[in-house]
Short mmCIF file of C-alpha atoms and ligand atoms in Angstrom, two decimals:
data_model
loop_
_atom_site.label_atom_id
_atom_site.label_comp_id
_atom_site.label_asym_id
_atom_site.label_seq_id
_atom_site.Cartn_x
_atom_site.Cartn_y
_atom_site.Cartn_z
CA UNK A 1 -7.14 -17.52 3.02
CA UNK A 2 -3.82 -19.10 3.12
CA UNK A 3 -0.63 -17.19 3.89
CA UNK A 4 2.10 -18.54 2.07
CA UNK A 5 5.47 -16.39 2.82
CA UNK A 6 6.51 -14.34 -0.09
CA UNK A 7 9.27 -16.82 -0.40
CA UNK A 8 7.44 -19.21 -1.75
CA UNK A 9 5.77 -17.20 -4.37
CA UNK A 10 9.51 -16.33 -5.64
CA UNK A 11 9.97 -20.17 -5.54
CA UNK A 12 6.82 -21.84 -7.26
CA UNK A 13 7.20 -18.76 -9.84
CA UNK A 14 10.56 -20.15 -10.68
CA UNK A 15 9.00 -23.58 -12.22
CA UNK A 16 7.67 -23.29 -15.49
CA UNK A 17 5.40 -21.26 -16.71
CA UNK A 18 4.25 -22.15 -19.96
CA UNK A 19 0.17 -21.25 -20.57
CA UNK A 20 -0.63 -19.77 -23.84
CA UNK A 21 -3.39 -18.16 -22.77
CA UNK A 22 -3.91 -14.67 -21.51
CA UNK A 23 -5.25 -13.79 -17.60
CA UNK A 24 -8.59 -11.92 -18.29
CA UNK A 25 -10.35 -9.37 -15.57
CA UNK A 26 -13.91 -10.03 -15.34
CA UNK A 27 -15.92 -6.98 -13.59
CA UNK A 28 -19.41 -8.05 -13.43
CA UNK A 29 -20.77 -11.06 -11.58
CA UNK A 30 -22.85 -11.46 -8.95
CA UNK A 31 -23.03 -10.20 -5.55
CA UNK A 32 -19.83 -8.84 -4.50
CA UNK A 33 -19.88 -6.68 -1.28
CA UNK A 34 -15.97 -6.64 -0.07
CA UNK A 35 -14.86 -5.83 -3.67
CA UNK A 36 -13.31 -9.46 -4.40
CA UNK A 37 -11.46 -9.14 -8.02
CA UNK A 38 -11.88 -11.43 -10.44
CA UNK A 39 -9.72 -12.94 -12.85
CA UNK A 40 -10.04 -15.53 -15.09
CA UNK A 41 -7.85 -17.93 -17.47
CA UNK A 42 -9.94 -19.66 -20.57
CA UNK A 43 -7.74 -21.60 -22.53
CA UNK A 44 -8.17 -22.03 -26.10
CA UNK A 45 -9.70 -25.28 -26.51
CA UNK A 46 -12.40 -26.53 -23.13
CA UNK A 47 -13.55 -30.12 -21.81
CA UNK A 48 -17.40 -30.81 -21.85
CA UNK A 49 -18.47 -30.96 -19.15
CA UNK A 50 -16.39 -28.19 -18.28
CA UNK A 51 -14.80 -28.06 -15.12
CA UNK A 52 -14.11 -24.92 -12.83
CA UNK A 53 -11.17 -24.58 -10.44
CA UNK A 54 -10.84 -21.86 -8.14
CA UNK A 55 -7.38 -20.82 -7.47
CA UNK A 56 -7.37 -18.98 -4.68
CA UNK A 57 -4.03 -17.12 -3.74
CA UNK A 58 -2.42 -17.35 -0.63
CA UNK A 59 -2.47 -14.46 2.27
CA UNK A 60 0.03 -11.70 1.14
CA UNK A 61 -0.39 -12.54 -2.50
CA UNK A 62 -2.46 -11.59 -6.00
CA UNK A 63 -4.55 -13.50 -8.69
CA UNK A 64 -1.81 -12.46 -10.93
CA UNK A 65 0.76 -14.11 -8.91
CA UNK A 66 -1.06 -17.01 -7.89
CA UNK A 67 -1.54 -17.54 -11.83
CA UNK A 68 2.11 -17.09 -12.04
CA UNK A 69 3.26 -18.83 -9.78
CA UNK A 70 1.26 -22.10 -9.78
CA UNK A 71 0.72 -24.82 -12.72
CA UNK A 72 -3.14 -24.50 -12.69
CA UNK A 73 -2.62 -22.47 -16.33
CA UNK A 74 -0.66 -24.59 -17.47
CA UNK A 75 -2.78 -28.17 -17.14
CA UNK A 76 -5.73 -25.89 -18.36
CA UNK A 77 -3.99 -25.93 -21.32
CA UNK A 78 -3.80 -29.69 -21.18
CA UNK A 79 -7.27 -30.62 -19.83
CA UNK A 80 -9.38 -28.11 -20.99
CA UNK A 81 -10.65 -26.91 -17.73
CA UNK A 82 -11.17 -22.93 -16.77
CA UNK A 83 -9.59 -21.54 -13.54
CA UNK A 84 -10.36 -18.62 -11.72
CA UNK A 85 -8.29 -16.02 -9.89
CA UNK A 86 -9.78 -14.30 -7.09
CA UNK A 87 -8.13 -11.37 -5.73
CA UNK A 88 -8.06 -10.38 -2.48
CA UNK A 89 -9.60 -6.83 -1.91
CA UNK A 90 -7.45 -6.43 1.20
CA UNK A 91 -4.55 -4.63 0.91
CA UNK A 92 -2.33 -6.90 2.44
CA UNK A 93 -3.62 -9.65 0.02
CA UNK A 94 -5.27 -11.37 2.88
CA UNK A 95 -8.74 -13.13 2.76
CA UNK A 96 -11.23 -12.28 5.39
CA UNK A 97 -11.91 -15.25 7.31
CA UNK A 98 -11.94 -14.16 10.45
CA UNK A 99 -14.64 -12.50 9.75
CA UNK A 100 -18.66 -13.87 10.77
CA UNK A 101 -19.66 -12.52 7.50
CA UNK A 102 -17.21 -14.82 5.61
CA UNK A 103 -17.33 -17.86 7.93
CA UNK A 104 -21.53 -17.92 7.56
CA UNK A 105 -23.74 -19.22 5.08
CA UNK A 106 -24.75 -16.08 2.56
CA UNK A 107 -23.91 -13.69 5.27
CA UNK A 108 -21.19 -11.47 2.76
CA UNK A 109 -17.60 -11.56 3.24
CA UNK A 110 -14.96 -12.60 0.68
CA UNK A 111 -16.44 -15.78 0.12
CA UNK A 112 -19.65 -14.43 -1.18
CA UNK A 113 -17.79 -12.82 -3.55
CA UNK A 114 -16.08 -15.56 -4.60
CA UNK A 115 -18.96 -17.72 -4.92
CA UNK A 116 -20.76 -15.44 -7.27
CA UNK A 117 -17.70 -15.43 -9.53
CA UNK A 118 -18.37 -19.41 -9.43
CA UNK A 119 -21.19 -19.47 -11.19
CA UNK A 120 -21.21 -16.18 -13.46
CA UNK A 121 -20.35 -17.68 -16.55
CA UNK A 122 -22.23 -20.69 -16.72
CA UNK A 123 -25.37 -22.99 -16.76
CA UNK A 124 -24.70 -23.89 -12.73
CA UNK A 125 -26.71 -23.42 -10.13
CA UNK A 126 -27.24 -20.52 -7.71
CA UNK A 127 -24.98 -19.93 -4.39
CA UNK A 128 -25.77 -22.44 -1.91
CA UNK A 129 -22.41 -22.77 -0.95
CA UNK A 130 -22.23 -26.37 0.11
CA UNK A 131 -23.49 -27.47 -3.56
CA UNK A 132 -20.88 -25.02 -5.34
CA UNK A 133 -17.95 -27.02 -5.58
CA UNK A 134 -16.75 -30.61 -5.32
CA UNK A 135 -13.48 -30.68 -3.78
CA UNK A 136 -11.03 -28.96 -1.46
CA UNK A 137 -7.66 -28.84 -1.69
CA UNK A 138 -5.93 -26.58 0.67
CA UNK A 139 -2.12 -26.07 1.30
CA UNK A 140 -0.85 -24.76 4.70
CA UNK A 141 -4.05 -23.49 5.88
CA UNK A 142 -5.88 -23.65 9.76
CA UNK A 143 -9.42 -25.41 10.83
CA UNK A 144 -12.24 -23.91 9.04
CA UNK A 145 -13.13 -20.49 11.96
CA UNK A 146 -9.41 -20.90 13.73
CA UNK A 147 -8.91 -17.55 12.68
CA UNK A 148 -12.50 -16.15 13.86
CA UNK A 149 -12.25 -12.77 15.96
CA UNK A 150 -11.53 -8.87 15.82
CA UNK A 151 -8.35 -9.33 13.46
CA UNK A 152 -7.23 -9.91 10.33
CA UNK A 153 -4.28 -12.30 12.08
CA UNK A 154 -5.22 -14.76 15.01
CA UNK A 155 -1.93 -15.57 16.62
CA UNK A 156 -3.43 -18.25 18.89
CA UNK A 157 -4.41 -20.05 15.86
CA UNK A 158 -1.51 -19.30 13.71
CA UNK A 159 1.10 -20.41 16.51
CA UNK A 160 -1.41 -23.74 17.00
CA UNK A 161 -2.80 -22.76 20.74
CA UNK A 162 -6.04 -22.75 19.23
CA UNK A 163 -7.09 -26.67 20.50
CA UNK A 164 -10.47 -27.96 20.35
CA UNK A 165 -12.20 -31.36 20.34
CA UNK A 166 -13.51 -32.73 17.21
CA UNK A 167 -17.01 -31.93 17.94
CA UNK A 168 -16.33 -27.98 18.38
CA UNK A 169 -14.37 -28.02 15.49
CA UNK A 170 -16.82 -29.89 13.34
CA UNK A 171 -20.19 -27.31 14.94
CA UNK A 172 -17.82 -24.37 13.70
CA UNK A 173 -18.29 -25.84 10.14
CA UNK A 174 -21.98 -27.08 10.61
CA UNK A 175 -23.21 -23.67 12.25
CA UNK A 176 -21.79 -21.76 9.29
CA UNK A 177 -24.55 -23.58 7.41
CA UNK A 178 -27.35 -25.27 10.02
CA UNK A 179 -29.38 -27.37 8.14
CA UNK A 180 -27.82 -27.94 5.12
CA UNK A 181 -27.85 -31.53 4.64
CA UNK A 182 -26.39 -31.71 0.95
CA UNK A 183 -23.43 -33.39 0.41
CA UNK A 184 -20.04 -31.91 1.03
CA UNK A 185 -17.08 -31.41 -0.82
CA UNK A 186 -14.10 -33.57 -0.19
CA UNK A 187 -11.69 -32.09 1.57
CA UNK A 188 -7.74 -32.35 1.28
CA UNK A 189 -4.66 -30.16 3.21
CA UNK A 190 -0.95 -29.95 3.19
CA UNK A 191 0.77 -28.95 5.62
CA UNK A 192 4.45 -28.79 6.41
CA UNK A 193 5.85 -30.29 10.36
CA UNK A 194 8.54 -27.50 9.85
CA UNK A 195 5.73 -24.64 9.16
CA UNK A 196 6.32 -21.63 11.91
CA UNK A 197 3.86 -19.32 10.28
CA UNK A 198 0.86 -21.68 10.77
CA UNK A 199 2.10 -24.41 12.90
CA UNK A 200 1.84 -28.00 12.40
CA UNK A 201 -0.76 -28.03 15.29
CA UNK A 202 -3.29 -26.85 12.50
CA UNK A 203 -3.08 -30.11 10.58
CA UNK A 204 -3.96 -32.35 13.99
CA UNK A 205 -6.59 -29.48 14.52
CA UNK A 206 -7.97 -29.95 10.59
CA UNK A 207 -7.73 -34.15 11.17
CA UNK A 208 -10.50 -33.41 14.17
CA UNK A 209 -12.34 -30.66 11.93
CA UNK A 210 -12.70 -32.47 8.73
CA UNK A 211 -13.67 -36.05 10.46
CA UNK A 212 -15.95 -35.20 12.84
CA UNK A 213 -17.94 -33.08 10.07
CA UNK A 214 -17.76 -36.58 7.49
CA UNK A 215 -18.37 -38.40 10.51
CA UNK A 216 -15.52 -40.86 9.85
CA UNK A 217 -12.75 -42.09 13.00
CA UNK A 218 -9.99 -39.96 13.49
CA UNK A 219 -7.55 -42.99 12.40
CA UNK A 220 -6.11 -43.39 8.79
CA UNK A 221 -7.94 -45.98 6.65
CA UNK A 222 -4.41 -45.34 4.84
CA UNK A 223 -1.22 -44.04 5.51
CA UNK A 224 0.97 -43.78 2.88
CA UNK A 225 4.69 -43.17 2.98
CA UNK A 226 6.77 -40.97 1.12
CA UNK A 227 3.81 -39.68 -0.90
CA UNK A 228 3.46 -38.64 -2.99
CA UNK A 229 7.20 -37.13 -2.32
CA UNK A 230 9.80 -37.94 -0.34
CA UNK A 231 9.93 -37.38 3.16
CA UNK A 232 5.67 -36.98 2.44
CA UNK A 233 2.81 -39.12 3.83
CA UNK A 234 -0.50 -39.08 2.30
CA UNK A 235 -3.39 -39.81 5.49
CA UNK A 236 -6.20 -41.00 4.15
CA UNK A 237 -10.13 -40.93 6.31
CA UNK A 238 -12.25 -42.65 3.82
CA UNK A 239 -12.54 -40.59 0.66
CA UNK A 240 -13.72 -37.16 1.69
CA UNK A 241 -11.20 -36.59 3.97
CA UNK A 242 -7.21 -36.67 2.95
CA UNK A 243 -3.94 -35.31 5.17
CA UNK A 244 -0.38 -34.89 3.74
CA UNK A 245 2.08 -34.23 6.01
CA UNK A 246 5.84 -33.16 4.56
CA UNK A 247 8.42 -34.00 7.18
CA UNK A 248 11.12 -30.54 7.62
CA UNK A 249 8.88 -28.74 5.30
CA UNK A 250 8.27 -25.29 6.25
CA UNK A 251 5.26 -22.45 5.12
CA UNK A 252 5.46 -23.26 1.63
CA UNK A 253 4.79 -26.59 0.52
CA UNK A 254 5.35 -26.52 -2.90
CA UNK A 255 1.81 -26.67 -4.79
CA UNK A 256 1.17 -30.45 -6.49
CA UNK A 257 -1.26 -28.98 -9.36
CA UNK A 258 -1.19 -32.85 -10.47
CA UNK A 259 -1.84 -34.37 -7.22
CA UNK A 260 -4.61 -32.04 -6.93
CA UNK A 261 -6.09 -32.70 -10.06
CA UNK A 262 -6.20 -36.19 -9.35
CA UNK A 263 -8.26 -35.26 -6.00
CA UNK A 264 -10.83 -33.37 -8.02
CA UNK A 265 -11.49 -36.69 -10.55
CA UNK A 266 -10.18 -34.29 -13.56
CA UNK A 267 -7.05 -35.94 -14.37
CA UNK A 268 -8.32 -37.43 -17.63
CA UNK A 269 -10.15 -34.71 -18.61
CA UNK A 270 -9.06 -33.53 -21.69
CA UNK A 271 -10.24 -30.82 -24.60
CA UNK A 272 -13.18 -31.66 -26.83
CA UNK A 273 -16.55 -33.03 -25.90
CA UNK A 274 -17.15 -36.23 -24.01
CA UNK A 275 -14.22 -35.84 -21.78
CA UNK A 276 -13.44 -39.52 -20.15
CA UNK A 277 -14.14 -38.06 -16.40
CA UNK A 278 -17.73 -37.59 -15.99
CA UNK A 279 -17.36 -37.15 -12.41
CA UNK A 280 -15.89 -33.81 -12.75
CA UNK A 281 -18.86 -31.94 -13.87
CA UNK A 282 -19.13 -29.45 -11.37
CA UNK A 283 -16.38 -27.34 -10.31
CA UNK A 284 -13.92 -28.35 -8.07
CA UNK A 285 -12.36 -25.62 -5.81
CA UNK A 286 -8.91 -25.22 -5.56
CA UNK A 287 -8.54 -23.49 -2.43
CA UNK A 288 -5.61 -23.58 -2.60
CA UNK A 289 -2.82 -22.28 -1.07
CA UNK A 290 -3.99 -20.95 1.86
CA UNK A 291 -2.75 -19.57 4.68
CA UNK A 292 -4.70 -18.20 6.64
CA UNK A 293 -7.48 -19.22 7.98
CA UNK A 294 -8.57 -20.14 5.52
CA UNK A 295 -7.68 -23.32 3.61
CA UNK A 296 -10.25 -24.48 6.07
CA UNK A 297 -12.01 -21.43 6.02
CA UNK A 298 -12.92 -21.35 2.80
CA UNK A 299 -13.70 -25.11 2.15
CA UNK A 300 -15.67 -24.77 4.98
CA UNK A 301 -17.74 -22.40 4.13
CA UNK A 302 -18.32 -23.58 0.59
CA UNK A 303 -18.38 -26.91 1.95
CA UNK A 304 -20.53 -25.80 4.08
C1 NAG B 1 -32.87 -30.82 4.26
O1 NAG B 1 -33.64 -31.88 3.71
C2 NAG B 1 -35.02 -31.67 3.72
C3 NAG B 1 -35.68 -32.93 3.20
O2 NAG B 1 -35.20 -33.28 1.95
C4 NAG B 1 -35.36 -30.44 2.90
O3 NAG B 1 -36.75 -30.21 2.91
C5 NAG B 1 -34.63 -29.25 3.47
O4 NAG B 1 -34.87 -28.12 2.67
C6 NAG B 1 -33.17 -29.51 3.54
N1 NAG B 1 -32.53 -28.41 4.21
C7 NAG B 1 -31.58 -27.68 3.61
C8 NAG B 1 -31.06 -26.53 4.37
O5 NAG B 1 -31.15 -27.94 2.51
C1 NAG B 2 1.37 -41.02 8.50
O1 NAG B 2 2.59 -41.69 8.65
C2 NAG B 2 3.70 -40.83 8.85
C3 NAG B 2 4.94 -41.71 8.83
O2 NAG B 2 4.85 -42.68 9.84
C4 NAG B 2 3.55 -40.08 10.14
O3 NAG B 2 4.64 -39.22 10.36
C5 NAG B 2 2.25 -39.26 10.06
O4 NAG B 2 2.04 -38.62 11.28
C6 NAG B 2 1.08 -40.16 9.73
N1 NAG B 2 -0.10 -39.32 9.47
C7 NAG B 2 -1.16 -39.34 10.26
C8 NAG B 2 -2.27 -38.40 9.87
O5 NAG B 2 -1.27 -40.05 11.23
#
């Protein structure tokens, strides 16, 4: 669902990788009818409650470099929480969401796929998307559908020609879904002004998306500057809704496993029973990295 340039894989895997732990295939979960692979990393010692982030790789890349290449494995260590690898059955390592199936409620897709390898090892509920996961996090990514149509690529979305007011943004999320009145997982993107694979057009598009569907005004309740990097800011809508925008960054905003932590509640969490963060029972979704479509895309749909 993201598309991060191959660059950027080489770079992130250059940071270090340090989990103990081993990346385990898992080949039976639930429905599954694109073929999704599944891949998960258990450290040694777990939180309880134990929480779940999904790492999903970036357009043009693998669970196996995704697990590489990112620090989710590492913090597991630390915190105790499980993450899971999907892989993308595509061959180009994209995610599907331009696809109906994958941008609708239950309808198949990727996304099904990945939502049944959400719950297959646990106590948690069933697949109604919008209850699956907590939290968002999604870097580089387009509004949740901006990628909708015949192809695997949308070049009206990726080039940001794809404008839309907040309201047709925000149906596109609450049609993948209609009635679902649960609540709906915070959502937070990335996005680089310097990004000419999915231009910076996407973020102003995913400001009118993600508002309109918490219902909150389009202006920051908080803007804050050089966050949390230089050169960052950190746009806050209330506290579902959160945009970072790196100044001259390009495609590949270099993944803050911390920062996103912190946006999932998990940040205390630690191994060991009666971990400090109750909040974090569920599983937050990493989304993360996206490119495609589908930082959005996927949040979305889980989201709802
Ligand atoms: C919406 O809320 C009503 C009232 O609680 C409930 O009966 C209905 O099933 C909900 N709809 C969905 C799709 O969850
Ligand atoms: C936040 O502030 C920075 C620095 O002034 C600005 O470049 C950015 O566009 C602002 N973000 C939003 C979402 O308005």
């Amino acid at each position: 669902m993201f598309i991060k340039s191959l660059s950027t894989l080489l770079l992130s895997a250059a940071g270090a990788f340090a989990a103990t732990g081993q990346l385990v295939q898992v080949t039976n979960f639930g429905p599954n009818p694109t073929n999704v692979g599944m891949f998960v990393y258990r450290p040694a010692r777990l939180a309880n409650p134990l929480p779940l982030i999904m790492a999903i790789h970036y357009c043009s890349g693998t669970a196996q470099a995704y697990f590489q290449g990112t620090q989710y494995a590492n913090l597991a260590d630390t915190h105790g929480f499980m993450v899971i690898y999907p892989n993308a059955p595509d061959s180009g390592g994209c995610w599907d969401v331009h696809t109906q199936a994958t941008l609708t409620h239950d309808a198949g897709g990727d996304s099904l796929g990945i939502v049944s390898q959400r719950s297959y090892d646990d106590e948690r509920s069933d697949g109604r998307y919008p209850d699956v996961f907590k939290a968002g996090s999604a870097f580089s990514g387009v509004p949740f559908g901006c990628f909708a149509g015949p192809d695997m690529w949308n070049s009206q979305c990726s080039t940001g020609q794809l404008i839309m007011t907040p309201e047709q943004w925000g149906d596109l999320v609450r049609n993948a879904y209609p009635g679902f009145n649960g609540t709906r997982p915070k959502f937070q993107f990335w996005h680089g002004t310097a990004d000419t694979t999915l231009y910076p057009q996407n973020f102003w598009e995913d400001i009118k998306q993600w508002t309109n569907v918490f219902g909150v005004s389009q202006t920051p309740t908080s803007n804050i500057t050089n966050n949390p990097l230089p050169g960052y800011s950190r746009a806050s809508f209330g506290p579902n809704v959160q945009a970072i925008l790196a100044q001259g960054v390009g495609h590949t905003v270099p993944e803050q496993a911390n920062d996103v932590l912190n946006w999932f509640g998990i940040s205390d969490v630690t191994p060991g029973s009666g971990s400090p963060t109750t909040s974090a029972p569920s599983s937050p979704s990493t989304s993360a990295p996206s490119t495609t479509s589908a930082p959005g895309g996927a949040a979305a749909h889980w989201g709802e």
